[in-house]
mmCIF file of C-alpha atoms in Angstrom:
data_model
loop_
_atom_site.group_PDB
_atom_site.id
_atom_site.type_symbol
_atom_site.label_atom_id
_atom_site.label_comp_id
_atom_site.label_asym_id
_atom_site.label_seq_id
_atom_site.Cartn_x
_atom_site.Cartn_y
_atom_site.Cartn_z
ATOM 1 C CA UNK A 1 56.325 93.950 98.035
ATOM 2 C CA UNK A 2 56.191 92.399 101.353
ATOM 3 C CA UNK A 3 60.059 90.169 100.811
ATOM 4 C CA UNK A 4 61.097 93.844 100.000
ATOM 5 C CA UNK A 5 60.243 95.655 102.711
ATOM 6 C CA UNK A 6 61.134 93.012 105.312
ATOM 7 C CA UNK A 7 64.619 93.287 103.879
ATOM 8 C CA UNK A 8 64.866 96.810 103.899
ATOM 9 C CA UNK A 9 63.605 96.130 108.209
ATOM 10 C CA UNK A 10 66.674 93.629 108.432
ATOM 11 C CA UNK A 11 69.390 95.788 107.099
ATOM 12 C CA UNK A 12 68.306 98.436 108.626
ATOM 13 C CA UNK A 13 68.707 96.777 111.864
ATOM 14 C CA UNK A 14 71.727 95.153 111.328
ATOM 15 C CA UNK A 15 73.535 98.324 110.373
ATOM 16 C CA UNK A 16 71.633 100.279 113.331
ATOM 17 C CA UNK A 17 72.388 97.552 115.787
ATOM 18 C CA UNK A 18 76.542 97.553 115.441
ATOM 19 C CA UNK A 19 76.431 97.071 119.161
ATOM 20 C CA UNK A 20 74.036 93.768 119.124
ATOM 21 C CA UNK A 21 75.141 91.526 116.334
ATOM 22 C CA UNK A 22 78.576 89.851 116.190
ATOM 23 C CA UNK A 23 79.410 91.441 112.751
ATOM 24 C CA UNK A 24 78.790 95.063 113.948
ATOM 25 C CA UNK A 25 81.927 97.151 113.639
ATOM 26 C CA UNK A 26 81.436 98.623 116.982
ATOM 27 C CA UNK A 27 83.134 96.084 119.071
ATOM 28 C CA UNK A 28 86.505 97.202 117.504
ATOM 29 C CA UNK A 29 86.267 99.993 119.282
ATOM 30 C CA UNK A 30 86.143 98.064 123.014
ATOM 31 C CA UNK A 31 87.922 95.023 124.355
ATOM 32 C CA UNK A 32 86.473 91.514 123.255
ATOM 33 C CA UNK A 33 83.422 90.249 125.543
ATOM 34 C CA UNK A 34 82.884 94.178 126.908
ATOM 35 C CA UNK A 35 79.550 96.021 125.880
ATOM 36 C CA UNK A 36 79.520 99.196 125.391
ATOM 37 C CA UNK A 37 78.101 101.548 127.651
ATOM 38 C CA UNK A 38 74.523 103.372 126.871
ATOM 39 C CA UNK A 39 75.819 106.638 125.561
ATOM 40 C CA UNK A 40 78.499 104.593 123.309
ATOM 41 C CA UNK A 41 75.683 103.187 122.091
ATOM 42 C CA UNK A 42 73.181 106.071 121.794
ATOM 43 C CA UNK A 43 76.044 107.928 119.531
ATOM 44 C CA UNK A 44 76.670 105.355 117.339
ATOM 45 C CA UNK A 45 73.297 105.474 117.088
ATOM 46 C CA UNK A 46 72.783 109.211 116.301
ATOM 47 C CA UNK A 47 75.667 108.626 113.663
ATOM 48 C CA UNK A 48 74.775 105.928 112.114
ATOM 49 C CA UNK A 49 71.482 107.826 111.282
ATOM 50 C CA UNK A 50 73.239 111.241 110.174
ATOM 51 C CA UNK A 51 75.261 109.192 107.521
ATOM 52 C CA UNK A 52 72.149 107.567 106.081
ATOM 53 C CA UNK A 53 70.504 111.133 106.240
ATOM 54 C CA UNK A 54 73.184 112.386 104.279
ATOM 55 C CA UNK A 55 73.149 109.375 101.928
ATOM 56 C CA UNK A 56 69.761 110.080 101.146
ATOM 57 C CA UNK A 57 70.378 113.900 100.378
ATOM 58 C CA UNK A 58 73.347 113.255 98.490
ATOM 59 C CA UNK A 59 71.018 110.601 95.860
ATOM 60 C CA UNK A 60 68.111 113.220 96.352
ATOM 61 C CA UNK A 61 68.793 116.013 93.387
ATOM 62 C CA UNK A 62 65.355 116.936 93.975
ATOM 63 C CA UNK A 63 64.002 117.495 97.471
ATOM 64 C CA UNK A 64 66.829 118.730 100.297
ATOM 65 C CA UNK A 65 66.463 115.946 103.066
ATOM 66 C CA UNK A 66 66.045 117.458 106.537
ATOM 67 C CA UNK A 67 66.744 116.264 109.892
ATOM 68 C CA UNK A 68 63.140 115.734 110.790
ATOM 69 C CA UNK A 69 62.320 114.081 107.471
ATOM 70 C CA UNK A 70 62.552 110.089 109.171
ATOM 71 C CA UNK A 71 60.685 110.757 111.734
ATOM 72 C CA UNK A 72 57.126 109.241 110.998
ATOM 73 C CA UNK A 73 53.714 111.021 110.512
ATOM 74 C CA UNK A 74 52.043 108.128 112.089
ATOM 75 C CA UNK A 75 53.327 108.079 115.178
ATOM 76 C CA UNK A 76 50.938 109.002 118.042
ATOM 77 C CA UNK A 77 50.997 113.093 118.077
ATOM 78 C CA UNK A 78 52.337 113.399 121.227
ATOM 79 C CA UNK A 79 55.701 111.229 120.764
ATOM 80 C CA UNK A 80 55.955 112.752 117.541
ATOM 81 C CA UNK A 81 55.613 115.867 118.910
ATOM 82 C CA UNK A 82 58.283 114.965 121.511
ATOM 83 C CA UNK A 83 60.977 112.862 118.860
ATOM 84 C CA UNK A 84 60.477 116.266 116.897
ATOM 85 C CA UNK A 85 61.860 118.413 119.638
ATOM 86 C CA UNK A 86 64.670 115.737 121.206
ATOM 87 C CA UNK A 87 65.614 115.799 117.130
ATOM 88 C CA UNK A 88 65.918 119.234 116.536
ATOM 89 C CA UNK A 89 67.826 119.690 120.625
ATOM 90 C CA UNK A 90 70.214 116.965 119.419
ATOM 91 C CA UNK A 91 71.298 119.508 116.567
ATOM 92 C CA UNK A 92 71.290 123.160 119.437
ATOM 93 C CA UNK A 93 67.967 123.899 118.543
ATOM 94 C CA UNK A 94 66.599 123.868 122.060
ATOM 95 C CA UNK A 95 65.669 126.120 125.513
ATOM 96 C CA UNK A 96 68.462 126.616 127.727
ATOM 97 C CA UNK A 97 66.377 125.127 130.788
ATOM 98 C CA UNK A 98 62.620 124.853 131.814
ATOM 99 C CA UNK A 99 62.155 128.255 132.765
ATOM 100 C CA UNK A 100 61.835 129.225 129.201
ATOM 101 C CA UNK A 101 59.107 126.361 128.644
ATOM 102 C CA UNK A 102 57.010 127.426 131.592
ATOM 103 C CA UNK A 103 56.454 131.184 129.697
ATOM 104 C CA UNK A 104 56.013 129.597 126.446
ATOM 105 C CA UNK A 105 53.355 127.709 127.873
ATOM 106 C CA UNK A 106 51.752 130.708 129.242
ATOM 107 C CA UNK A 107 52.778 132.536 126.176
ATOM 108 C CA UNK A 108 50.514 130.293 124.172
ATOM 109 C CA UNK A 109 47.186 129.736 126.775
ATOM 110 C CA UNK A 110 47.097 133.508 126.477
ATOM 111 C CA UNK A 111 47.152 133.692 122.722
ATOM 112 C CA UNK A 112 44.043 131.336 123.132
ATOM 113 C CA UNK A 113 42.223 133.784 125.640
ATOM 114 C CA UNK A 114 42.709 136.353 123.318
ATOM 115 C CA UNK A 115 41.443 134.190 120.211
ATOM 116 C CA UNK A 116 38.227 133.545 122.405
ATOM 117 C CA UNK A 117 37.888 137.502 123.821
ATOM 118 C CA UNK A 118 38.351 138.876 119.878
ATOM 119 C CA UNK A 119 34.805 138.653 117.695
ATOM 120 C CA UNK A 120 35.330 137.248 113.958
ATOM 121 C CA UNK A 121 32.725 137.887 111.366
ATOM 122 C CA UNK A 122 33.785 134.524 109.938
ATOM 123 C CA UNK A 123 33.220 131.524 112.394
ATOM 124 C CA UNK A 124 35.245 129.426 110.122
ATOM 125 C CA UNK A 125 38.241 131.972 110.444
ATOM 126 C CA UNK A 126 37.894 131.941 114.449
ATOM 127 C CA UNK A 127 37.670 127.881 114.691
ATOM 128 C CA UNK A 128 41.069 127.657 112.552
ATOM 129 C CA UNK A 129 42.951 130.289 114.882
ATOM 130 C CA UNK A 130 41.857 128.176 117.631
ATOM 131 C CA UNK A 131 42.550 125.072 116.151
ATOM 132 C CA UNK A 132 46.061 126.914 115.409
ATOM 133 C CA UNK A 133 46.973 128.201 118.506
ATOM 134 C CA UNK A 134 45.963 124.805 121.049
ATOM 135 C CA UNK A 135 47.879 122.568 118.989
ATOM 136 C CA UNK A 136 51.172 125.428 119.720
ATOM 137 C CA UNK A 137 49.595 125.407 123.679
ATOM 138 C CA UNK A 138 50.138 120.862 123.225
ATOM 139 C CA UNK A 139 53.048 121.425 121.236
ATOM 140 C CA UNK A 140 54.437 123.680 124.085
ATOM 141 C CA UNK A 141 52.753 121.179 127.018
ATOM 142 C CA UNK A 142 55.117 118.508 125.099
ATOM 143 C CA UNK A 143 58.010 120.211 125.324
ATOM 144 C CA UNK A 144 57.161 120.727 129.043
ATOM 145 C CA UNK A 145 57.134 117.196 129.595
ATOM 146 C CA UNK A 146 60.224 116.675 128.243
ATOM 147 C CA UNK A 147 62.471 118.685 129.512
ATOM 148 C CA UNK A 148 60.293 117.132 132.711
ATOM 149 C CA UNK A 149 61.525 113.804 131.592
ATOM 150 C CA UNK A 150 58.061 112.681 131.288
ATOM 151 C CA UNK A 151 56.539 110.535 128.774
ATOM 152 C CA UNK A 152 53.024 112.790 127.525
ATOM 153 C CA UNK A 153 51.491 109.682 126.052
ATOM 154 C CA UNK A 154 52.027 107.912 129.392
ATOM 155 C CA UNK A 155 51.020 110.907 131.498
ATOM 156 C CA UNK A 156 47.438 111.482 129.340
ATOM 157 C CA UNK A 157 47.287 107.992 129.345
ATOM 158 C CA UNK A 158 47.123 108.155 133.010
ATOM 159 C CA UNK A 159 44.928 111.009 133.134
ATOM 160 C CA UNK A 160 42.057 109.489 130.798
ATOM 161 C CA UNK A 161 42.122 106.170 133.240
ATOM 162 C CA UNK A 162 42.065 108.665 136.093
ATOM 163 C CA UNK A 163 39.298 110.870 134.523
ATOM 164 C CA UNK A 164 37.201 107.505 133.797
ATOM 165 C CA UNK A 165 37.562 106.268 137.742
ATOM 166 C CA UNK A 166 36.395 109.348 139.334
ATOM 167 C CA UNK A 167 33.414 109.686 136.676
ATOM 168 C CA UNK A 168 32.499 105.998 137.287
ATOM 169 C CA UNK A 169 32.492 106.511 141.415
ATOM 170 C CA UNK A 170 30.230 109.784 140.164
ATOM 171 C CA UNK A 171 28.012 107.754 138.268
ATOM 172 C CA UNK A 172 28.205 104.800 141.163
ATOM 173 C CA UNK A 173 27.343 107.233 143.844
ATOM 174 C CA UNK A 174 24.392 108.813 142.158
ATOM 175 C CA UNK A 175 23.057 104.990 141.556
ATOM 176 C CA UNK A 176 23.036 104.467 145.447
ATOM 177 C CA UNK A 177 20.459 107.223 145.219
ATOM 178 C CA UNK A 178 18.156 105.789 143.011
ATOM 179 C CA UNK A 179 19.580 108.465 140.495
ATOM 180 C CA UNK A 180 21.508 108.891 137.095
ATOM 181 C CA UNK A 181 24.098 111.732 135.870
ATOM 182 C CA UNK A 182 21.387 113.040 134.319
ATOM 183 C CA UNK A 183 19.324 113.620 136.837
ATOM 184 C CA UNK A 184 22.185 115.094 139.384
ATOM 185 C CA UNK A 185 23.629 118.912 139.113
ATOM 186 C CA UNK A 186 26.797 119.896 138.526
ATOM 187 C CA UNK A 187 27.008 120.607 141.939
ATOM 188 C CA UNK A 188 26.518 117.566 143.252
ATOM 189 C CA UNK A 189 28.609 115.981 140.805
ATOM 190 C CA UNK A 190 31.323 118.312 141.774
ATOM 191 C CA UNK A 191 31.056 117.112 145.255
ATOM 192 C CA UNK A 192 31.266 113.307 144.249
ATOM 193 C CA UNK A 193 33.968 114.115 141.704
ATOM 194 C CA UNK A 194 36.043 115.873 145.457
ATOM 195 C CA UNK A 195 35.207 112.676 147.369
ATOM 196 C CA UNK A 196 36.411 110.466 144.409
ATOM 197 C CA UNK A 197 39.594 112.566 144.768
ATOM 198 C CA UNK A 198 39.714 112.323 148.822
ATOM 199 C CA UNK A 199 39.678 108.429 148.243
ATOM 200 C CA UNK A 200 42.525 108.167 145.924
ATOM 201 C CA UNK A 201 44.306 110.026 148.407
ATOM 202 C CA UNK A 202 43.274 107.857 151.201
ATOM 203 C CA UNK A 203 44.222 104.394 149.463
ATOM 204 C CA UNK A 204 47.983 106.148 148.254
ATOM 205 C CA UNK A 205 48.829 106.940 151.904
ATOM 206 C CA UNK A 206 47.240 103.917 152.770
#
């Protein structure tokens, strides 16, 4: 019930959040009225999480807990996507550097070409390999932007609001002219969507 799980919130953060609240065993560790610094914090954190993962095996005789097991299924994808990966590089599971991500990415747009050059006698068997294979090309994009240090929700966030500027100076431009996006070309809408561009420009150096 509702009393239930509003408990379950509180002592979970008062037994995350050692750091924070006066009863936290963390400030034995550090002299009285000094905070901890960030990483202190960040692996107190990270422990503090493996014991209650193992806590949960260990009371579990049926299903093996894994690492990745906490993290939710409703998140937005693409943070799950990246909390999956900064999970599984917290334990060594994880590309040395970038390089590495930059082929995988390429590894995985190619696997799509292919997918689209091959001819299936089953539609429904072609759809799922390309269903399959551009969710690894995201997953891949994700990791990308981590190892970038770059948040994907806030950078397709940014596209779409991008994306939704230049198509309304498009749409804007072709009203001047007594005309609608249906009634323009691609062509010409190319050429608006390049000036749309050339103004963003303009106002950043501006």
């Amino acid at each position: 019930d509702f009393a239930a799980v509003v408990d379950g919130i509180v002592r979970k953060l008062l037994r995350r959040h050692p750091h924070v609240f006066p009863d936290g065993d963390l400030h034995a560790h550090f002299p009285p009225g000094q905070q901890p610094a960030e990483a202190e914090v960040k692996a107190q954190w990270e422990s503090i999480k493996a014991t209650e993962r193992a806590e949960k095996q260990a009371s579990d005789t049926v299903v093996l807990a894994g690492l990745l097991d906490d993290i939710p299924n409703n998140m937005p994808v693409l943070s799950r996507a990246a909390k999956l990966q900064k999970r599984a590089s917290q334990h060594g599971f994880d590309w040395p550097s970038i390089g590495p991500v930059f082929d995988k990415v390429a590894e995985e747009l190619e696997e799509i070409r292919l997918v689209l050059c091959q001819e299936y006698a089953d539609e429904t068997q072609r759809q799922a390999r390309l269903e399959d294979e551009l969710g690894d090309l995201l997953f891949a994009c994700v990791n990308l932007a981590r190892f970038a240090k770059v948040s994907p929700e806030s950078a397709v966030r940014k596209a779409n609001n991008k994306f939704v500027q230049r198509f309304r100076f498009i749409e804007q431009q072709l009203a001047a002219q007594g005309k609608s996006v249906d009634d323009a070309t691609l062509e010409q809408m190319d050429r608006l969507w390049e000036e749309a561009k050339l103004g963003e420009k303009s106002s950043h150096a501006g």
